XYZ file of C-alpha atoms in Angstrom:
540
model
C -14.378 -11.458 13.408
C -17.192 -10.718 15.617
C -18.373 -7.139 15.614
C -18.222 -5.164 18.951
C -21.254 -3.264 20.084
C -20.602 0.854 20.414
C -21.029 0.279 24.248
C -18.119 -1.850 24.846
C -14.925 0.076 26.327
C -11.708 0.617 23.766
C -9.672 -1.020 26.452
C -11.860 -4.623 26.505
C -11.669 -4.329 22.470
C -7.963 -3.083 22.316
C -7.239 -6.713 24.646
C -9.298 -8.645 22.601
C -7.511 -7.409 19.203
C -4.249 -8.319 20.927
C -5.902 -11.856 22.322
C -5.516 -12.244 17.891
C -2.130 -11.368 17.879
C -0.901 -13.149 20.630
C -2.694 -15.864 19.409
C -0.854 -16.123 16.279
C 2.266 -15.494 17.846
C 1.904 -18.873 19.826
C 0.888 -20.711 16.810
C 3.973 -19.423 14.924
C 6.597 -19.973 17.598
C 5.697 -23.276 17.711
C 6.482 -23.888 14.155
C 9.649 -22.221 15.128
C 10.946 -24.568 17.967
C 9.436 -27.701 16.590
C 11.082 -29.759 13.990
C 8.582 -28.321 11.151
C 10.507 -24.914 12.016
C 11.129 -23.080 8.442
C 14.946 -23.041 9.620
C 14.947 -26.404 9.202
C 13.255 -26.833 6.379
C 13.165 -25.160 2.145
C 9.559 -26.085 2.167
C 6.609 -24.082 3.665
C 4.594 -26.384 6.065
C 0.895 -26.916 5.693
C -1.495 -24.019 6.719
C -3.762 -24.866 8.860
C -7.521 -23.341 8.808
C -7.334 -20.985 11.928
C -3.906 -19.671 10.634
C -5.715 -19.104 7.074
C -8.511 -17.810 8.395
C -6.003 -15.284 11.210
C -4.148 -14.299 8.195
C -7.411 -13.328 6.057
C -8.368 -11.104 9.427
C -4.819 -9.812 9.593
C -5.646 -8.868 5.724
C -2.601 -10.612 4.585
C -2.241 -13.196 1.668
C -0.368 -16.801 2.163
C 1.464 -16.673 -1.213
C 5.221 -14.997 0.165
C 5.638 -13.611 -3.188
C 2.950 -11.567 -3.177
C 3.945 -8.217 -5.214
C 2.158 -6.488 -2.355
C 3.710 -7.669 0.740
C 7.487 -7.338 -1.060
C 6.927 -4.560 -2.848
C 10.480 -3.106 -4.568
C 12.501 -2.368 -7.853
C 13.650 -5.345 -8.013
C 17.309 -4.398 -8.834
C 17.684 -1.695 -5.664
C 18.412 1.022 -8.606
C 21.054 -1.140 -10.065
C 22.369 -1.837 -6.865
C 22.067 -5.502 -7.786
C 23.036 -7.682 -10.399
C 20.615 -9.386 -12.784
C 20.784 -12.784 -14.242
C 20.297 -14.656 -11.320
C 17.689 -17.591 -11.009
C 15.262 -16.315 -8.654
C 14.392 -19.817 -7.243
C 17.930 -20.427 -6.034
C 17.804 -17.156 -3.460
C 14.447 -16.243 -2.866
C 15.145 -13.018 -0.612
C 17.417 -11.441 -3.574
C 14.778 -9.723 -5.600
C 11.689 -9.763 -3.083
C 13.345 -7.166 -0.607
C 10.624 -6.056 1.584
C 12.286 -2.724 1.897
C 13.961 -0.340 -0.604
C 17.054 1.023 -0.463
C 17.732 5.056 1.551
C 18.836 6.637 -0.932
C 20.080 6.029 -3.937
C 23.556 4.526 -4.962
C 25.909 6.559 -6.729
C 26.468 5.377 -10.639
C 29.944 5.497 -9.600
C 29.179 2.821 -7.337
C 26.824 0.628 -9.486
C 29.521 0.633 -12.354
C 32.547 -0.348 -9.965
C 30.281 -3.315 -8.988
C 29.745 -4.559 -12.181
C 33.767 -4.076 -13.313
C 34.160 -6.231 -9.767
C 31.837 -9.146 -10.982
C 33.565 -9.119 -14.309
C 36.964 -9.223 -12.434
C 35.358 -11.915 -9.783
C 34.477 -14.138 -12.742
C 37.906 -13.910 -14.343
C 39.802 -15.044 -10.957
C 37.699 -16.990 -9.471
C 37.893 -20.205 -8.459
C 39.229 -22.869 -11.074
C 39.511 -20.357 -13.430
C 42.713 -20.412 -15.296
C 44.103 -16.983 -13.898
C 43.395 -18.664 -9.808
C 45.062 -22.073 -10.971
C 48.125 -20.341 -12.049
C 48.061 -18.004 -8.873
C 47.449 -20.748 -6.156
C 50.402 -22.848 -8.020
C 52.579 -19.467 -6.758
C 51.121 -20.073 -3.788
C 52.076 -23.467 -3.185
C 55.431 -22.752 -4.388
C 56.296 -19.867 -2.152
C 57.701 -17.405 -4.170
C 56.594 -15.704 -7.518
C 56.864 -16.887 -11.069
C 55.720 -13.472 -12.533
C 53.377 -10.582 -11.874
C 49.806 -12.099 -11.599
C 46.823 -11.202 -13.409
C 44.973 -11.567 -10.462
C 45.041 -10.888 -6.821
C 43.025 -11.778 -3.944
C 41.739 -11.191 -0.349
C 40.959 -14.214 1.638
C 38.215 -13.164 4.540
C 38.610 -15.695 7.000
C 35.251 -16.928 8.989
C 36.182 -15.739 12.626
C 33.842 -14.221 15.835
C 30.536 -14.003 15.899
C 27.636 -13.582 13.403
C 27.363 -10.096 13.862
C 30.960 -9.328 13.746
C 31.108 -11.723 10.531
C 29.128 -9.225 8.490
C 30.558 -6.289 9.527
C 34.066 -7.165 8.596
C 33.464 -9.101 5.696
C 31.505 -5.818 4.257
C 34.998 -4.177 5.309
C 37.159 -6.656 3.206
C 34.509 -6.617 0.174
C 35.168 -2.802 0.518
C 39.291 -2.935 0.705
C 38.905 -5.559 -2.023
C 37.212 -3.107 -3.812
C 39.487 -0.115 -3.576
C 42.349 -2.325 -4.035
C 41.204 -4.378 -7.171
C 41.513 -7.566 -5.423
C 38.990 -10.535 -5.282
C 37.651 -11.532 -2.022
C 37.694 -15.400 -1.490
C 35.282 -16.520 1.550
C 36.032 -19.041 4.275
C 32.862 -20.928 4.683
C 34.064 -22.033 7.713
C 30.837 -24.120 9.801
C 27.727 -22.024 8.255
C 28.664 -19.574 6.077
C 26.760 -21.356 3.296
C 23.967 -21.885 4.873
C 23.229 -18.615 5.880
C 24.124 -16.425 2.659
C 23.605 -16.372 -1.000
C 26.344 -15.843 -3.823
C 26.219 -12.427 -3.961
C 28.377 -12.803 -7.603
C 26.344 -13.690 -10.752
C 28.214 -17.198 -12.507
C 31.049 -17.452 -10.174
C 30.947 -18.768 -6.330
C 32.895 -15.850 -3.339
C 33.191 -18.929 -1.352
C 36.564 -20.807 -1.404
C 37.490 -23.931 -2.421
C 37.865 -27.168 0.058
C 41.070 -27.693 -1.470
C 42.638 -24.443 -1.118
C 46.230 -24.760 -0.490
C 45.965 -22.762 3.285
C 42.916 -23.556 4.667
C 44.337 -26.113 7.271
C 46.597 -23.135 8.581
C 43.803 -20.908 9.308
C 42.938 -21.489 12.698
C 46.646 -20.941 13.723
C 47.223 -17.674 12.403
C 47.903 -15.545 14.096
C 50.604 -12.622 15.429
C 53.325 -15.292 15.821
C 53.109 -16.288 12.536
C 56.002 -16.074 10.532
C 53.423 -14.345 7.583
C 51.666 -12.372 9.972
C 52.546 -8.638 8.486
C 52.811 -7.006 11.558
C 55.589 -9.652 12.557
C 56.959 -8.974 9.777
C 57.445 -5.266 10.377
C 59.066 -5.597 13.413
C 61.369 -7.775 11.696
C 62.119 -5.704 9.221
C 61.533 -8.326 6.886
C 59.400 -6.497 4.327
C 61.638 -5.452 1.750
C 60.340 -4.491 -2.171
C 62.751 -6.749 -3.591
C 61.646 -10.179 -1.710
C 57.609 -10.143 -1.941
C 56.199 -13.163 -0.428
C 53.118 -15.171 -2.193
C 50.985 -14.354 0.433
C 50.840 -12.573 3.905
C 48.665 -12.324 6.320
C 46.841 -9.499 8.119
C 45.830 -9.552 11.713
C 43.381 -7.247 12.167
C 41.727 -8.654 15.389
C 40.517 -6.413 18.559
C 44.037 -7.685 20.297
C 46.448 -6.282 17.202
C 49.293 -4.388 18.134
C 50.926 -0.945 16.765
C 52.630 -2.658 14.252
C 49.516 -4.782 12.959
C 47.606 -1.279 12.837
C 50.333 -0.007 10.289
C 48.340 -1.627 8.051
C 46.261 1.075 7.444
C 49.139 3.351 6.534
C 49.500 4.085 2.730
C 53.358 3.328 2.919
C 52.687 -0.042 3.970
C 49.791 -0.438 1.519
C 52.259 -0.087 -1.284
C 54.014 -3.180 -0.133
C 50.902 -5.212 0.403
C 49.349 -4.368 -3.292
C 52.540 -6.458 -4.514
C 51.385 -9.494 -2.651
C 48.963 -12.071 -4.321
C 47.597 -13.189 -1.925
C 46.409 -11.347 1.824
C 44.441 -13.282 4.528
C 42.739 -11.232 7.076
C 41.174 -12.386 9.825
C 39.258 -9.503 11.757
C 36.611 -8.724 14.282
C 36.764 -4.800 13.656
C 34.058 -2.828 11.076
C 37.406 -1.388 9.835
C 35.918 1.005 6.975
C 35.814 4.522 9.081
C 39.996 4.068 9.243
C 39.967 3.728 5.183
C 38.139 6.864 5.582
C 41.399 8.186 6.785
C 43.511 7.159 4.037
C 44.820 9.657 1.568
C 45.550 7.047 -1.162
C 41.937 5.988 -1.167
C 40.323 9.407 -0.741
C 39.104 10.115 -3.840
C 37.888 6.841 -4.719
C 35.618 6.581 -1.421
C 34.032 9.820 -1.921
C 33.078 8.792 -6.079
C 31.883 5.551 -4.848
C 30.119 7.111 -1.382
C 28.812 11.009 -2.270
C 26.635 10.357 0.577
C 29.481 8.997 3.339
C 26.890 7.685 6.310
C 25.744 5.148 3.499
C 28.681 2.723 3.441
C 27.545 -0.419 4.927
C 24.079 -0.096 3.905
C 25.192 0.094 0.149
C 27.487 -2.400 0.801
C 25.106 -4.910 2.922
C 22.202 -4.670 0.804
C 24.577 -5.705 -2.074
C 26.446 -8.668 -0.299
C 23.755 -9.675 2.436
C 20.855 -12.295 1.198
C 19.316 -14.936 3.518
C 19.563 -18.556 2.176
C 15.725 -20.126 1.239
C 16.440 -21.858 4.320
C 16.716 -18.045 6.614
C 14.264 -16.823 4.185
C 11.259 -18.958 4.601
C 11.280 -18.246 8.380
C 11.648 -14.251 7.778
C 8.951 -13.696 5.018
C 6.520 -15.686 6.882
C 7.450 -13.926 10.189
C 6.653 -10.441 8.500
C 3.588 -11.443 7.006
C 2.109 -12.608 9.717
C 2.847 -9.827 12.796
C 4.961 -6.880 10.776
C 3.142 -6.786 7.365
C -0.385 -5.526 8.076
C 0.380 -2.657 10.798
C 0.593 1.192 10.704
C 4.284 0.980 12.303
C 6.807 -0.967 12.734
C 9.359 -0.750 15.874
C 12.427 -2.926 16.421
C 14.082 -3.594 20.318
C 17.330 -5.135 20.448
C 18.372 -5.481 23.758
C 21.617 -6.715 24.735
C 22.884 -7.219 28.237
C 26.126 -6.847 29.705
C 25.823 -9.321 32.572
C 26.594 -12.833 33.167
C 23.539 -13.633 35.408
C 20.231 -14.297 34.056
C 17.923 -11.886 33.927
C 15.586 -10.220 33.168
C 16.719 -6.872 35.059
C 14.436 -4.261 36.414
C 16.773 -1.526 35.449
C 16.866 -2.771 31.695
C 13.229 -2.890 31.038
C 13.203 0.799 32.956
C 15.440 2.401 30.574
C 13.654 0.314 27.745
C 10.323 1.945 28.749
C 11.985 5.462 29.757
C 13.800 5.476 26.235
C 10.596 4.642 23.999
C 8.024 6.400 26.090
C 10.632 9.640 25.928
C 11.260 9.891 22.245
C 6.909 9.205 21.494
C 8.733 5.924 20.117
C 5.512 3.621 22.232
C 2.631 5.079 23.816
C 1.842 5.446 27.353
C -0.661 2.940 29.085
C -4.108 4.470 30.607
C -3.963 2.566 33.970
C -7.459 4.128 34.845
C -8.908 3.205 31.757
C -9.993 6.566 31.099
C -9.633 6.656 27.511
C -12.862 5.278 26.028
C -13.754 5.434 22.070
C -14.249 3.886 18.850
C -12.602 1.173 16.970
C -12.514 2.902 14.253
C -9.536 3.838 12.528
C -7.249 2.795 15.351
C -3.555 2.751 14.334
C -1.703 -0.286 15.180
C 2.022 -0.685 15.892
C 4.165 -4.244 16.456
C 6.523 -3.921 18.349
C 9.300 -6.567 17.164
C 11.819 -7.769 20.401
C 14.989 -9.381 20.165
C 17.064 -10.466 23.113
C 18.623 -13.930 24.638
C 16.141 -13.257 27.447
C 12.251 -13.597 26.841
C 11.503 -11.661 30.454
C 11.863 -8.135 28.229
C 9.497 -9.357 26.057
C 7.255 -10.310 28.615
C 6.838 -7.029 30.415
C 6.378 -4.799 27.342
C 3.568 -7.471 26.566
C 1.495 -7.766 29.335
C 1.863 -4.238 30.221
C -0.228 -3.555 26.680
C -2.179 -6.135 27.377
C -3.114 -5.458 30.697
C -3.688 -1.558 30.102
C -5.266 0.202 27.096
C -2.554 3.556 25.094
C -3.708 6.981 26.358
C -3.126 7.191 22.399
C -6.062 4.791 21.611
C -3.235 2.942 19.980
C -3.363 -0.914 19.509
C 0.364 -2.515 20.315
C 1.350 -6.053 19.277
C 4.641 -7.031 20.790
C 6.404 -10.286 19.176
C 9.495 -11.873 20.085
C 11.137 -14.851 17.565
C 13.250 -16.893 19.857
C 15.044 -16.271 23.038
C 18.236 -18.556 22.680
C 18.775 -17.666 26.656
C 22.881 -17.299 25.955
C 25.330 -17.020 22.955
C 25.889 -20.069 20.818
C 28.013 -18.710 18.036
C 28.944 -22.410 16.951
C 25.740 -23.387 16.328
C 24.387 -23.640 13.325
C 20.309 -23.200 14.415
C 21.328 -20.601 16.600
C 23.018 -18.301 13.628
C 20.200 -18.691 11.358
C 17.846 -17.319 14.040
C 19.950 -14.557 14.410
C 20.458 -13.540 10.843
C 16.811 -13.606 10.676
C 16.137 -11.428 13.394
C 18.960 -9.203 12.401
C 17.335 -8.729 8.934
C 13.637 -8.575 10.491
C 14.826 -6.026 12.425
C 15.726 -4.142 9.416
C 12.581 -4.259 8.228
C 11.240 -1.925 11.103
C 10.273 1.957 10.957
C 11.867 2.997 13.921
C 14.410 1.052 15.722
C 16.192 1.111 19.079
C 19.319 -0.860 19.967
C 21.350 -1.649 22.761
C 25.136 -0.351 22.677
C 28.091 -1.555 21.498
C 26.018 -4.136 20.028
C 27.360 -5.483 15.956
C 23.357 -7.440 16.362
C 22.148 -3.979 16.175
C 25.015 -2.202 13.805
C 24.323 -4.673 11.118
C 20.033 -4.380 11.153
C 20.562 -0.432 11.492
C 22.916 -0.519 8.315
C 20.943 -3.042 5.986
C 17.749 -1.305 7.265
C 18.865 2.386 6.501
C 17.841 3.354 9.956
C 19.461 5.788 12.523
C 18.409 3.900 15.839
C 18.212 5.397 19.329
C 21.096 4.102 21.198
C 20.432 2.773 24.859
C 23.438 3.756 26.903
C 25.523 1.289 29.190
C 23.909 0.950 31.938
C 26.110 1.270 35.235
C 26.154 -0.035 39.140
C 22.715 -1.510 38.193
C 21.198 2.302 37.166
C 19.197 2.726 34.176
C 20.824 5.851 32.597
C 19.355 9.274 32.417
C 18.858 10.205 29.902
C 18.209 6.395 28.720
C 19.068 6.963 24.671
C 20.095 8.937 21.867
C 19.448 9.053 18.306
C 22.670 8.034 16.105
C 24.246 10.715 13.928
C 24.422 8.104 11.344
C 23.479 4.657 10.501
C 26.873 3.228 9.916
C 28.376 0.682 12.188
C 31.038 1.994 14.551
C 34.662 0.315 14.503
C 35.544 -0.691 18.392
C 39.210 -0.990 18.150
C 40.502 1.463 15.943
C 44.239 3.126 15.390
C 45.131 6.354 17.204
C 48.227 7.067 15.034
C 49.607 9.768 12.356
C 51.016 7.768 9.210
C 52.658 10.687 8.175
C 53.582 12.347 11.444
C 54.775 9.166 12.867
C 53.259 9.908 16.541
C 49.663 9.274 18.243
C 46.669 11.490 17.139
C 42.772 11.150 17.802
C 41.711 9.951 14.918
C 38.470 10.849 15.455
C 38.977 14.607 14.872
C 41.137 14.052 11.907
C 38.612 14.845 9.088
C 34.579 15.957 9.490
C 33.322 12.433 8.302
C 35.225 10.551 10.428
C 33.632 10.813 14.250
C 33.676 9.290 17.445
C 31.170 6.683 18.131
C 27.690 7.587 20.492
C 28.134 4.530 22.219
C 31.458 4.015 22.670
C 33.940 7.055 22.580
C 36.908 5.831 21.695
C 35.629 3.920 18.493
C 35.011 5.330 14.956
C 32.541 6.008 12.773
C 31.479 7.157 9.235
C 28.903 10.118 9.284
C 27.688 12.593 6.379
C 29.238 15.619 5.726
C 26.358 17.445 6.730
C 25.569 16.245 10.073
C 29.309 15.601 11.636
C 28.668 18.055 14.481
C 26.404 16.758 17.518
């Protein structure tokens, strides 16, 4: 890199610096877009000479495995299972960030009774044959050795995670296995998270062509059911089947009353299909009370636990994230993540947006302010560096927070790289492409020091949780109006549950469920939801 002379102005150096970073950033979102894209590909594409020689000015090393770019106990303090080959899910034991925290041994030695379960019911074993024959049959031969949740793929990506953390969780407290419907991508996207055995369920599974029609006029559908008054405990059905979508109705919610949970541990076989982060109602559940707090001392940890456990990105996800990091997120003094969702059907980008965007970061010393005069003239040495890591449909966000740090030198003296991966311009939860961008950015996003989301937003619940972060929260926006005060900082980093049940099991009558027990709060973002936060800081 050429040296600059004392004389030359921090600003012209500062640009220059950037001019590197940007430069990179073109050069890598074109092996994004174009066919050679990692997404598309297990194998890691040539390297040309400037990128070698960028990455050797960057300081960072071309091998992905390097021990110091992914430094970590491998294992996440037992978090993780051993015993799997490392070559067939690359992002298992190379996580780039440790765990908050530690898990509970509690936790660590349920896990390992649940793979040893998992891999006596799982599929094709003799305990699942004899079950699915039930199954197909209708009614029960005897009591089963094993039982089973079937998650069924449903929403979008976001959404996905969060509820089929929730299921691994009820399967947990409930000793069930949890089955997977792989439905278009699920495959693709995400590792076995179970050592020997596959979660994912078989093509020939006896139900799978009725899954798209379930639903709350279904004859199995338990809330249906209930107003019925078909449950009985003489007459248990092989399997029923729990709707436990944003549109469920008050007797769908029963579900998370204990009575009702005695009927449904008789049943072999539950499918759910959900769009709700439904663990902050379990919360509320006498029967599994004591079991949450052995397995969760620290409540506010849930999904992260659970997430860094389940979550791995296929080779395929992988290759595009570790090379990502390396190259912009790797070799800084900070890391910030911006997801920015929009609620608004036109395109955009919006003026008010990007004000609340810069009001939020610039208010909580999250980014520096710019010196428009130029006033701030010094050294280059020892300059701290931030990237600033964007994620949004829209690129115009993007744009601005760019060129306003490239235009302008920090009153701070700091040097600000601002990347964005991909801008898909609208939702395309369908698409295959377009999910394993987003599960990458998700779990980039994780990666950051300091993040800020937009509300209501599962994007920004799920890289919050893996990531162990509390974010700042940018409020709604409304009539066009960038908010005042533009953010707050979460209470916890747990996802918050959108559509949850205001009702008394035991009373029989409505209640706010939210003020039920200390760990169990209303949501910053949205005040009717739910969410999980420590003991110790429930009041805000």
């Amino acid at each position: 890199m050429k040296k600059f002379h004392r004389n030359v102005p921090v600003f012209t150096s500062t640009r220059l610096f950037a001019s590197l970073f940007l430069l990179t950033l073109f050069l890598f979102s074109l092996s994004f877009i174009l066919p050679s894209s990692p997404l598309s590909s297990t194998t890691t594409p040539p390297t040309s000479l400037l990128h070698l020689k960028q990455n050797q000015q960057l300081g960072l090393k071309s091998d992905a495995s390097d021990s110091k770019v992914f430094p970590n106990d491998k294992l996440l303090g037992g978090l993780l299972a051993s015993g799997f080959d490392d070559r067939s899910c690359l992002s298992r034991y190379r996580s780039v960030k440790g765990l908050s925290g530690n898990p509970s041994p509690y936790l660590i030695s349920r896990l390992r009774k649940y793979e040893a379960l998992h891999k006596k019911c799982g599929p094709y074993t003799e305990s699942y044959n004899k079950t699915v024959k039930d199954l197909n049959s209708g009614h029960l031969s005897e009591s089963p050795d094993c039982k089973y949740v079937v998650w069924i793929s449903f929403s979008g990506l976001g959404n996905r995670i969060l509820t089929l953390a929730s299921a691994f969780l009820y399967a947990l407290l409930t000793n069930r296995v949890l089955l997977v419907d792989p439905g278009v991508d699920m495959v693709d996207l995400f590792c076995e998270p179970i050592p020997d055995v596959s979660w994912f369920l078989p093509p020939d599974f006896p139900l799978n062509s009725q899954f798209l029609s379930l639903n709350q006029k279904s004859d199995q559908c338990h809330g249906k059911m209930l107003k019925n008054k078909s449950v009985t405990n003489s007459k248990v059905p092989s399997s029923v089947y729990l709707h436990l979508a944003h549109d469920y109705d008050d007797e769908d919610k029963l579900f998370f009353c204990d009575e009702e949970q005695q009927f449904l541990q008789k049943v072999p076989w539950l499918m759910m299909k959900t769009d709700n982060y439904f663990i902050p109602s379990l919360f509320l559940m006498p029967s599994f009370d004591q079991e949450l707090s052995n397995l969760f001392p620290n409540k506010d940890k849930v999904f992260h636990f659970i997430g860094r456990y389940l979550f791995h990105p296929t080779n395929k996800v992988w290759g595009f994230v570790s090379r990502y990091y390396q190259a912009y997120l790797a070799n800084v003094d900070e890391r910030v993540g911006i997801q920015i969702r929009v609620f608004d059907t036109r395109p955009g980008p919006f003026q008010h947006v990007f004000d609340q965007i810069l009001a939020c970061t610039l208010k909580e010393n999250i980014l520096p302010d710019i010196d428009k005069k130029h006033d701030n003239i010094g050294s280059l040495k020892n300059l701290k560096s931030k990237a600033v890591l964007m994620t949004s449909l829209n690129s115009g966000y993007f744009e601005k927070v760019r060129d306003m740090y490239w235009e302008y030198p920090t009153v701070t003296g700091e040097v600000i790289g601002v990347y964005q991966p991909s801008h898909e311009g609208y939702q395309q939860t369908e698409k295959q492409i377009h999910n394993q961008k987003a599960w990458a950015e998700m779990y980039l996003l994780s990666l950051t020091d300091v993040l800020v989301t937009s509300s209501w937003s599962t994007f920004g619940y799920v890289a919050q949780g893996l990531g162990g972060l509390k974010p700042y929260i940018l409020y709604k926006p409304e009539n066009e109006t960038a908010p005042n005060p533009p953010c707050r900082r979460a209470m916890s980093m747990e996802p918050c549950f959108h559509a949850p049940p205001f009702y008394d099991c035991k009373a029989k009558r409505g209640t706010d469920t939210g003020a039920l027990v200390p760990h169990v709060r209303h949501c910053e973002d949205m005040s009717w939801g739910l969410k999980v936060v420590d003991n110790n800081s429930a009041s805000y």
